[in-house]
Amino acid sequence: MSLRVPTMSVFPPVRQDRVIAQLPQAFRKEAAFHITEDFNNKVRSACQERRTGTVGFKISKVIVVGDLAVGKTCLINRFCKDAFDKNYKATIGVDFEMERFEVLGVPFSLQLWDTAGQERFKCIASTYYRGAQVVIIVFDVNDIASLSHARQWLEDALKENDPTSVQLFLVGTKKDMSSPAQYSRIEQDALKLANEIHAEYWAVSSLTGENVKEFFFRVAALAFETNVLAELEKSGSRQIGDVVRINSTSSNPYATTKKKQGNCCQ
Amino acid sequence: MDPLDGFGSPGREAAAADSRSAWSRFSSWLECVCVVTFDLELGQAIELVYPQDVKLTEKEKTSICYLSFPDSYSGCLGDTQFTFRLRQSVGRQGFKDDVYNRDAPVTLQRETAHFFGYVYFRQVKDVSIKRGYFQKSLVLVSRLPFTHLFHSMLQIIAPEFFEKLEPFLEAVCNEIDQWPPPSPGQTLNLPIVGTVLQIRIPSKSDKPGGSPVRQMTKENLLPAPTLLPTLHELDLFRCFQLVLIHLQMLWELALLGEPLVIMAPSPTVCSETVLALISAISPLKFCCDFRPYFTIHDCEFREYTTRTQAPPNVVLGVTNPFFIKAFQNWPHIVRLGEIKMAGDLPKQVKVKKLSKLKTLDTKPGIYTAYKPFLHKDKILIKRLLKGIQRKRPSEAQSAILRRHLLELTQSFIIPLERYMASLMPLQRSVTPWKTPPQVRPFSQEEFLSTLDHTGPQLTSMLRGDWMGLYRKFFRSPNFDGWYRQRHREMTQKLESLHLETICDADLLGWTKDKSEVEIVDLILKLREKLVRARRQHLQVKDGVLDKLDAFISSIVGSLPEDLQSVLNAR
């Protein structure tokens, strides 16, 4: 009685081109999250028998990080809006998109947090990293320096999260601007790094759209699979859909997870 | 554009080139965000405003500065949240095309002449500062009365802001600029600082007090880590716990829009109590002025404390004991103290004579000569007091209170609504060839004579002088506001019906044997009606306005060419 759960308006159905029935394959077998051909059997049968519990309205938080102007926003815009804007507009702080999928007949959403690459916003980024299940580190395949900064981005992102439960992707962008020879040189380094940090490697072009959809489908499918497996393992005690309430008497929802930091930007 | 551009001050030039203008989404939620700090030389000063190009007048800025700090700081060590409301400067443009106000419940409509300020004030010892204290407020300025949402946001934003400063605020404002506009009846996902708040904006067509939980197929539920149960509701029980036994009196004072001062030990308590009082007569809109937190620096201070005229219909929340002297000619003053327990129960304040109100250390109490028209609901009070002893959660106590107040207000308002509806002309009297009929005038005596059969006794157990309460209510701004609102809705309804009948009528046939003058007159009248309908977002059947547009053009086309060009030029 006291908890007034608002009525939910009916959200529009999932778009036809966001339905995932088969496990999308990795880009390179050498640097993949796993290379099984299909969804985990337990997951597939759980979905068939509708035993997914509350995963039906589960969401994964995805953060996208990487150097300034490597094309983080373009990557997201190509997928979410099927648009590409040649003009550069720096992201202020963070942009947000929500993308809805249907995986094995179960609705599933990705929350995409597109962070700014600018130094100016680095100190605030950590606030946005908390609770991420997927970290996408983006670099420009024509800029070796942006690849070498990937480790640092990863380190920052993992500070706020449990490293064992985060799925990592290393994504090279602007593939269209690179010659095959140039590309294969940087791919060597990227694959090596991906293996070292346990990330799945992808190379895409937001301009042409090459591999963009395939990549996000792979992200959604893997995040979904991981969530269902975790839910099946837990099976019971606490429901995923449990709601966190804020009211004026409760403390800051972050209070327990946050450590003090100095004033890093003046 | 050079990718390195904008390191220092990433402006909005690029964004301005977007299809939507910069900050348009932000401004459908907030007017601006201000950081108010204490400057040793200047006193309170605005340190930072987002968006940077927001237009605040000097007077508005001064008010925001004064109202964002507690009147006396000593009692507020640590973090304090409260709400204020200030008058907009004259000449400020209102919100254009406000579809939101058309569809939102009247109690949640956007303010047209005031702003709310939602404040998060931090005062902590800091030896590195000359004064020895860090004193700063983060203020959300908005036309929307979404108390709970904005204070929840402040709980998330403010502590981070005090550590990370300007870039953080810039990022947050940019996030808010991506929010969908507040649309009544819809559930919205609002990203903020790495999390998503999910809220539902109430709609005018919601049943007040109806069960908010509807069974849905699970597939339609979108997940959200943080679900806000309400946009605007307060913890009524916490607000009223010291005055529970006088609830009936306070409800009447709010209903009648009586001049009232709430004096409390902190800005949090006084602002919440004022807002709780205002909401106590929901779904009726409180149409008088109210200032949840008011200080002696306020521009209206002189206006309110002048002894040459009767106090205005306004509810003020204050903390400064100086006000006791300043408001001695006010008819109702509620002085709240710290919560003292008498056994298990919070000690209830007593009603006292106004003449006792003299010294600065006046005791807690309700200082008034007011005698309620209706008897108090002893069963309710007993139930709530028992709830305290049994440690019933505050939310549950609040829900009981809210339901009681809603039923009381509904009982009071239903006879008025019923009578008002009877003033509507019959639908068949709406014909295309005449101006629409008018709503019959409201006759107080006629209304009072309906009370014997269809009065509030049908829905309320409360005894007392309902008739007297209605008579007094007729003289209050709340009646006036309610009546105007209903009258406007009914007039618009008649106008929609009229447009629909015109649309169905054989207009072309009518023009056949008419003179040019008459036809031109018809065209002009119809055009005027259409402009008004569009401006008022009149709700008419689909296609009606378009059909009339097409009709006008075809009639114009049948006129001589010179006349056509005159009509088209207009």
Coordinates of N, CA and C in Angstrom, one line a residue, chain A residues 1-12 50 52-54 56-61 68-69 85 87-98 100 105-109 111 113 117-130 160 239 241-254 258-266, chain B residues 1-12 14-15 18 50 81 122 148 152 155-156 159-160 162-172 174-175 178 185-200 209-214 216 218-230 233 235 238 272 395-396 399-400 402-403:
Chain A
M1 N 0.8 -1.2 0.0 CA 0.0 0.0 0.0 C 0.9 1.2 0.0
S2 N 2.0 1.2 0.8 CA 2.7 2.4 0.9 C 3.6 2.6 -0.4
L3 N 4.0 1.5 -0.9 CA 4.9 1.7 -2.1 C 4.0 1.9 -3.3
R4 N 4.0 3.1 -3.8 CA 3.1 3.3 -5.0 C 3.9 3.0 -6.3
V5 N 3.7 1.8 -6.8 CA 4.4 1.5 -8.0 C 3.5 2.1 -9.1
P6 N 4.1 3.0 -9.9 CA 3.3 3.6 -11.0 C 2.9 2.6 -12.0
T7 N 1.8 2.8 -12.6 CA 1.4 1.9 -13.7 C 2.4 2.1 -14.9
M8 N 2.7 1.1 -15.6 CA 3.6 1.2 -16.7 C 2.8 1.4 -17.9
S9 N 3.3 2.4 -18.7 CA 2.6 2.5 -20.0 C 3.2 1.4 -20.9
V10 N 2.4 1.0 -21.9 CA 2.9 -0.1 -22.7 C 4.0 0.4 -23.7
F11 N 5.2 -0.2 -23.6 CA 6.2 0.3 -24.5 C 6.0 -0.4 -25.8
P12 N 6.4 0.3 -26.9 CA 6.2 -0.2 -28.2 C 6.9 -1.6 -28.3
R50 N 10.4 -20.7 -20.8 CA 10.0 -19.5 -20.0 C 10.4 -19.5 -18.6
T52 N 13.0 -18.0 -17.4 CA 14.0 -17.0 -17.3 C 13.7 -16.0 -16.1
G53 N 12.7 -16.4 -15.4 CA 12.4 -15.5 -14.2 C 12.2 -14.1 -14.7
T54 N 12.9 -13.2 -14.0 CA 12.7 -11.8 -14.3 C 13.6 -11.2 -15.3
G56 N 13.3 -11.3 -18.2 CA 12.4 -10.7 -19.2 C 12.5 -9.2 -19.3
F57 N 12.6 -8.6 -18.1 CA 12.8 -7.2 -18.2 C 14.1 -6.8 -17.5
K58 N 15.1 -7.5 -17.9 CA 16.4 -7.2 -17.4 C 17.2 -6.3 -18.4
I59 N 18.1 -5.7 -17.9 CA 18.8 -4.7 -18.6 C 20.3 -4.9 -18.4
S60 N 21.1 -4.5 -19.3 CA 22.6 -4.5 -19.1 C 23.1 -3.1 -19.3
K61 N 23.9 -2.7 -18.4 CA 24.5 -1.4 -18.5 C 25.8 -1.5 -19.2
L68 N 39.6 10.6 -27.1 CA 38.9 11.7 -27.7 C 38.9 11.4 -29.2
A69 N 37.7 11.6 -29.8 CA 37.5 11.6 -31.3 C 37.9 10.3 -31.9
D85 N 27.2 11.2 -39.0 CA 27.4 12.6 -39.1 C 28.9 12.9 -39.2
N87 N 30.5 15.6 -39.3 CA 31.0 16.7 -38.4 C 31.2 16.2 -37.0
Y88 N 32.3 16.6 -36.5 CA 32.7 16.2 -35.1 C 32.0 17.1 -34.1
K89 N 31.3 16.5 -33.1 CA 30.8 17.2 -32.0 C 31.2 16.5 -30.8
A90 N 32.0 17.2 -29.9 CA 32.5 16.5 -28.7 C 31.3 16.2 -27.8
T91 N 31.3 15.0 -27.2 CA 30.3 14.7 -26.2 C 30.6 15.5 -24.9
I92 N 29.5 16.1 -24.4 CA 29.6 16.8 -23.1 C 29.2 15.8 -22.0
G93 N 30.2 15.4 -21.2 CA 29.9 14.5 -20.2 C 29.6 13.1 -20.7
V94 N 28.3 12.9 -20.8 CA 27.8 11.5 -21.2 C 26.6 11.6 -22.0
D95 N 26.5 10.8 -23.1 CA 25.2 10.6 -23.8 C 24.6 9.3 -23.4
F96 N 23.3 9.2 -23.6 CA 22.6 8.0 -23.2 C 21.7 7.5 -24.3
E97 N 21.7 6.2 -24.5 CA 20.8 5.6 -25.5 C 20.3 4.3 -24.8
M98 N 19.0 4.0 -25.1 CA 18.5 2.7 -24.7 C 18.1 1.9 -25.9
R100 N 16.5 -1.7 -27.4 CA 15.7 -2.9 -26.9 C 15.9 -4.0 -27.9
G105 N 13.4 -14.9 -27.9 CA 12.0 -14.7 -27.5 C 11.8 -13.9 -26.2
V106 N 12.9 -13.4 -25.6 CA 12.8 -12.7 -24.3 C 13.3 -11.3 -24.5
P107 N 12.4 -10.3 -24.1 CA 12.9 -8.9 -24.2 C 14.1 -8.6 -23.3
F108 N 15.0 -7.8 -23.9 CA 16.2 -7.5 -23.2 C 16.7 -6.2 -23.7
S109 N 17.2 -5.4 -22.8 CA 17.7 -4.0 -23.2 C 19.1 -3.7 -22.9
Q111 N 21.5 -0.6 -22.0 CA 21.6 0.9 -21.7 C 23.0 1.3 -22.2
W113 N 25.9 3.9 -22.3 CA 26.4 5.2 -21.8 C 27.6 5.6 -22.6
G117 N 35.5 11.6 -24.2 CA 36.9 11.2 -24.2 C 37.8 12.3 -23.7
Q118 N 37.2 13.5 -23.6 CA 38.0 14.7 -23.2 C 38.6 14.6 -21.8
E119 N 39.8 15.1 -21.6 CA 40.4 15.1 -20.3 C 39.5 15.8 -19.3
R120 N 38.9 16.9 -19.7 CA 38.1 17.7 -18.8 C 37.0 16.9 -18.1
F121 N 36.6 15.8 -18.7 CA 35.5 15.0 -18.1 C 36.0 13.7 -17.5
K122 N 37.3 13.5 -17.5 CA 37.8 12.3 -17.0 C 37.4 12.0 -15.5
C123 N 37.5 13.1 -14.8 CA 37.3 12.9 -13.3 C 35.9 12.6 -13.0
I124 N 34.9 13.0 -13.9 CA 33.6 12.6 -13.5 C 33.2 11.3 -14.0
A125 N 34.0 10.7 -15.0 CA 33.6 9.5 -15.6 C 33.3 8.4 -14.7
S126 N 34.1 8.3 -13.6 CA 34.0 7.2 -12.7 C 32.6 7.0 -12.2
T127 N 32.0 8.2 -11.9 CA 30.6 8.1 -11.4 C 29.7 7.3 -12.4
Y128 N 30.0 7.5 -13.7 CA 29.1 6.8 -14.7 C 29.5 5.4 -14.9
Y129 N 30.7 5.0 -14.4 CA 31.1 3.6 -14.7 C 30.5 2.6 -13.8
R130 N 30.0 3.0 -12.6 CA 29.5 2.1 -11.6 C 28.4 1.2 -12.2
E160 N 35.8 0.9 -10.7 CA 34.4 1.1 -10.2 C 33.6 -0.2 -10.2
Q239 N 14.9 -11.6 -6.4 CA 14.5 -11.4 -7.8 C 15.3 -10.3 -8.4
G241 N 14.3 -8.3 -10.6 CA 13.5 -7.1 -10.8 C 13.3 -6.3 -9.5
D242 N 13.9 -6.7 -8.4 CA 13.7 -6.0 -7.2 C 14.0 -4.5 -7.4
V243 N 13.2 -3.7 -6.7 CA 13.2 -2.3 -7.0 C 13.9 -1.6 -5.9
V244 N 14.7 -0.7 -6.2 CA 15.4 0.2 -5.2 C 14.6 1.4 -5.1
R245 N 14.3 1.8 -3.9 CA 13.5 3.0 -3.7 C 14.4 4.1 -3.2
I246 N 14.1 5.3 -3.7 CA 14.7 6.4 -3.1 C 13.6 7.2 -2.4
N247 N 13.8 7.5 -1.2 CA 12.9 8.5 -0.7 C 13.7 9.4 0.2
S248 N 13.0 10.5 0.7 CA 13.8 11.5 1.3 C 14.5 11.0 2.6
T249 N 14.0 9.9 3.2 CA 14.7 9.4 4.4 C 15.9 8.5 4.1
S250 N 15.9 7.9 2.9 CA 17.0 7.0 2.6 C 18.2 7.8 2.2
S251 N 19.3 7.2 2.4 CA 20.5 7.9 2.1 C 20.8 7.8 0.6
N252 N 21.8 8.5 0.2 CA 22.2 8.5 -1.2 C 22.5 7.0 -1.6
P253 N 21.9 6.6 -2.8 CA 22.0 5.2 -3.2 C 23.5 4.8 -3.4
Y254 N 24.3 5.8 -3.6 CA 25.7 5.5 -3.9 C 26.5 5.5 -2.6
K258 N 30.8 4.4 -2.5 CA 31.7 5.5 -3.0 C 32.7 5.8 -2.0
K259 N 33.9 5.9 -2.5 CA 35.0 6.3 -1.6 C 35.3 7.8 -1.9
K260 N 35.9 8.5 -1.0 CA 36.2 9.9 -1.2 C 37.3 10.1 -2.2
Q261 N 37.1 11.1 -3.0 CA 38.2 11.5 -3.9 C 38.4 12.9 -3.8
G262 N 39.6 13.3 -4.2 CA 40.0 14.7 -4.1 C 39.3 15.5 -5.2
N263 N 39.4 16.8 -5.1 CA 38.9 17.6 -6.2 C 39.9 17.5 -7.4
C264 N 39.5 16.7 -8.4 CA 40.5 16.5 -9.4 C 40.4 17.4 -10.5
C265 N 39.3 18.1 -10.7 CA 39.3 19.1 -11.8 C 38.9 20.5 -11.2
Q266 N 39.6 21.4 -11.6 CA 39.4 22.8 -11.1 C 39.1 23.7 -12.2
Chain B
M1 N 35.5 20.8 -37.7 CA 35.8 21.3 -36.4 C 37.0 20.5 -35.8
D2 N 37.9 21.2 -35.3 CA 39.1 20.6 -34.7 C 38.6 19.8 -33.5
P3 N 39.0 18.5 -33.5 CA 38.5 17.7 -32.4 C 39.0 18.1 -31.0
L4 N 40.1 18.9 -31.0 CA 40.6 19.3 -29.7 C 39.9 20.6 -29.2
D5 N 39.1 21.1 -30.1 CA 38.4 22.3 -29.7 C 37.5 22.1 -28.5
G6 N 37.4 23.2 -27.8 CA 36.4 23.1 -26.7 C 36.9 22.5 -25.5
F7 N 38.2 22.3 -25.3 CA 38.8 21.8 -24.1 C 38.5 22.7 -22.9
G8 N 38.7 24.0 -23.1 CA 38.4 24.9 -22.0 C 36.9 25.0 -21.7
S9 N 36.2 25.5 -22.7 CA 34.8 25.7 -22.4 C 34.0 25.1 -23.6
P10 N 33.6 23.9 -23.5 CA 32.9 23.3 -24.5 C 31.5 23.9 -24.6
G11 N 31.4 24.8 -25.6 CA 30.1 25.6 -25.7 C 29.1 24.7 -26.3
R12 N 28.0 25.3 -26.6 CA 26.9 24.6 -27.2 C 26.7 25.0 -28.7
A14 N 28.0 23.8 -31.4 CA 27.7 22.6 -32.2 C 26.3 22.1 -32.0
A15 N 25.9 22.0 -30.8 CA 24.6 21.5 -30.5 C 23.5 22.4 -31.0
D18 N 22.0 21.6 -34.1 CA 21.1 20.4 -34.2 C 19.7 20.9 -34.6
Y50 N 23.8 27.1 -14.9 CA 23.6 26.4 -16.1 C 22.2 26.4 -16.5
Q81 N 18.2 19.8 3.0 CA 17.4 20.0 1.7 C 16.1 20.7 2.1
R122 N 25.0 22.6 1.8 CA 26.0 21.9 2.6 C 26.8 22.9 3.4
H148 N 9.4 15.5 -5.0 CA 10.2 14.3 -4.7 C 11.2 14.0 -5.8
S152 N 15.2 13.9 -4.9 CA 15.9 12.7 -5.2 C 17.1 12.9 -6.1
Q155 N 19.9 14.4 -4.2 CA 20.6 13.5 -3.4 C 21.7 12.8 -4.2
I156 N 21.4 12.6 -5.5 CA 22.4 11.9 -6.3 C 23.4 12.9 -6.8
P159 N 26.1 15.7 -3.7 CA 27.4 15.3 -3.1 C 28.5 15.1 -4.1
E160 N 28.2 14.6 -5.3 CA 29.2 14.4 -6.3 C 29.7 15.8 -6.8
F162 N 29.8 18.6 -5.2 CA 30.7 19.3 -4.2 C 32.1 18.8 -4.3
E163 N 32.3 17.6 -4.8 CA 33.7 17.0 -5.0 C 34.2 17.3 -6.4
K164 N 33.4 17.2 -7.4 CA 33.9 17.2 -8.8 C 33.7 18.5 -9.5
L165 N 32.9 19.4 -8.9 CA 32.7 20.8 -9.4 C 32.1 20.9 -10.9
E166 N 32.6 21.9 -11.5 CA 31.9 22.4 -12.7 C 31.7 21.3 -13.8
P167 N 32.7 20.6 -14.2 CA 32.5 19.6 -15.3 C 31.4 18.6 -15.0
F168 N 31.3 18.3 -13.7 CA 30.2 17.4 -13.3 C 28.8 18.0 -13.6
L169 N 28.7 19.2 -13.2 CA 27.4 19.9 -13.4 C 27.1 20.0 -14.9
E170 N 28.1 20.3 -15.6 CA 28.0 20.4 -17.1 C 27.5 19.1 -17.7
A171 N 28.1 18.0 -17.2 CA 27.7 16.7 -17.7 C 26.3 16.4 -17.3
V172 N 25.9 16.7 -16.1 CA 24.5 16.4 -15.6 C 23.5 17.2 -16.4
N174 N 23.8 18.3 -19.4 CA 23.7 17.7 -20.7 C 22.9 16.5 -20.7
E175 N 23.0 15.7 -19.6 CA 22.2 14.5 -19.5 C 20.7 14.8 -19.5
Q178 N 18.9 15.5 -22.5 CA 18.6 14.3 -23.4 C 17.3 13.7 -22.9
G185 N 0.8 10.8 -18.1 CA 0.4 9.4 -18.4 C 1.5 8.5 -18.9
Q186 N 2.7 9.0 -19.1 CA 3.7 8.2 -19.6 C 4.7 7.8 -18.5
T187 N 5.3 6.6 -18.7 CA 6.4 6.2 -17.9 C 7.7 6.6 -18.6
L188 N 8.6 7.3 -17.9 CA 9.8 7.8 -18.6 C 11.0 7.3 -17.9
N189 N 12.0 7.1 -18.7 CA 13.4 6.7 -18.2 C 14.3 7.9 -18.3
L190 N 14.8 8.3 -17.2 CA 15.6 9.5 -17.1 C 17.0 9.2 -16.7
P191 N 17.9 9.2 -17.6 CA 19.3 8.9 -17.2 C 19.9 10.0 -16.4
I192 N 20.5 9.6 -15.3 CA 21.2 10.6 -14.5 C 22.4 10.0 -13.8
V193 N 23.5 10.6 -14.0 CA 24.8 10.1 -13.4 C 24.9 8.6 -13.3
G194 N 24.8 8.0 -14.5 CA 25.1 6.6 -14.6 C 24.0 5.7 -14.1
T195 N 22.9 6.2 -13.7 CA 21.8 5.4 -13.4 C 20.5 5.9 -14.1
V196 N 19.4 5.2 -14.1 CA 18.2 5.6 -14.8 C 17.1 5.7 -13.8
L197 N 16.5 6.9 -13.7 CA 15.3 7.0 -12.8 C 14.1 6.7 -13.7
Q198 N 13.2 5.9 -13.1 CA 12.0 5.6 -13.9 C 10.9 6.2 -13.1
I199 N 10.1 7.1 -13.8 CA 9.0 7.7 -13.1 C 7.8 7.7 -14.1
R200 N 6.6 7.8 -13.5 CA 5.4 8.0 -14.3 C 4.9 9.3 -14.0
G209 N -6.4 8.8 -6.4 CA -6.4 7.8 -5.3 C -6.7 6.4 -5.8
G210 N -6.9 6.2 -7.1 CA -7.1 4.9 -7.6 C -5.9 4.0 -7.4
S211 N -6.1 2.7 -7.4 CA -4.9 1.9 -7.2 C -3.9 2.1 -8.3
P212 N -2.7 2.5 -7.9 CA -1.7 2.8 -8.9 C -1.1 1.5 -9.5
V213 N -1.3 0.4 -8.9 CA -0.6 -0.8 -9.4 C -1.6 -1.6 -10.3
R214 N -1.2 -1.7 -11.5 CA -2.1 -2.4 -12.5 C -1.3 -3.6 -12.9
M216 N 0.2 -6.1 -15.2 CA 0.6 -6.0 -16.6 C 1.3 -7.3 -16.9
K218 N 4.4 -9.1 -17.9 CA 5.8 -8.7 -17.5 C 6.6 -8.2 -18.7
E219 N 6.3 -8.7 -19.8 CA 7.1 -8.3 -21.0 C 7.1 -6.8 -21.2
N220 N 6.0 -6.1 -20.8 CA 5.9 -4.7 -21.0 C 6.7 -3.8 -20.0
L221 N 7.2 -4.5 -19.0 CA 7.9 -3.7 -18.0 C 9.4 -3.5 -18.5
L222 N 9.7 -2.3 -18.5 CA 11.2 -2.0 -18.8 C 11.9 -2.0 -17.4
P223 N 13.1 -2.5 -17.4 CA 13.8 -2.5 -16.2 C 14.3 -1.1 -15.8
A224 N 14.4 -0.9 -14.6 CA 15.1 0.4 -14.2 C 15.7 0.1 -12.8
P225 N 16.9 0.5 -12.6 CA 17.5 0.2 -11.3 C 16.9 1.0 -10.2
T226 N 16.4 2.2 -10.6 CA 15.8 3.1 -9.6 C 14.4 3.5 -10.0
L227 N 13.4 3.1 -9.2 CA 12.1 3.4 -9.6 C 11.6 4.4 -8.5
L228 N 11.2 5.6 -9.0 CA 10.7 6.6 -8.0 C 9.2 6.3 -7.9
P229 N 8.7 6.1 -6.7 CA 7.3 5.8 -6.5 C 6.4 7.0 -6.7
T230 N 6.9 8.2 -6.6 CA 6.1 9.4 -6.8 C 7.0 10.5 -7.3
E233 N 4.8 13.5 -4.2 CA 4.1 13.4 -2.9 C 5.2 13.4 -1.7
D235 N 6.1 12.9 2.5 CA 5.7 12.1 3.7 C 4.8 12.9 4.6
R238 N 5.0 12.5 8.4 CA 6.2 13.1 9.1 C 5.9 14.6 9.2
E272 N 8.6 21.6 4.0 CA 7.8 20.4 3.8 C 6.4 20.6 4.3
E395 N 5.4 5.4 5.8 CA 4.8 5.4 4.5 C 3.3 5.0 4.7
A396 N 3.1 4.0 5.5 CA 1.8 3.4 5.7 C 0.9 4.5 6.4
A399 N 0.0 7.1 3.9 CA -1.0 6.6 3.0 C -2.4 6.7 3.6
I400 N -2.5 6.4 4.9 CA -3.8 6.6 5.6 C -4.2 8.0 5.6
R402 N -3.3 10.4 3.6 CA -3.5 10.9 2.2 C -4.9 10.5 1.8
R403 N -5.3 9.2 2.1 CA -6.6 8.7 1.7 C -7.7 9.5 2.4

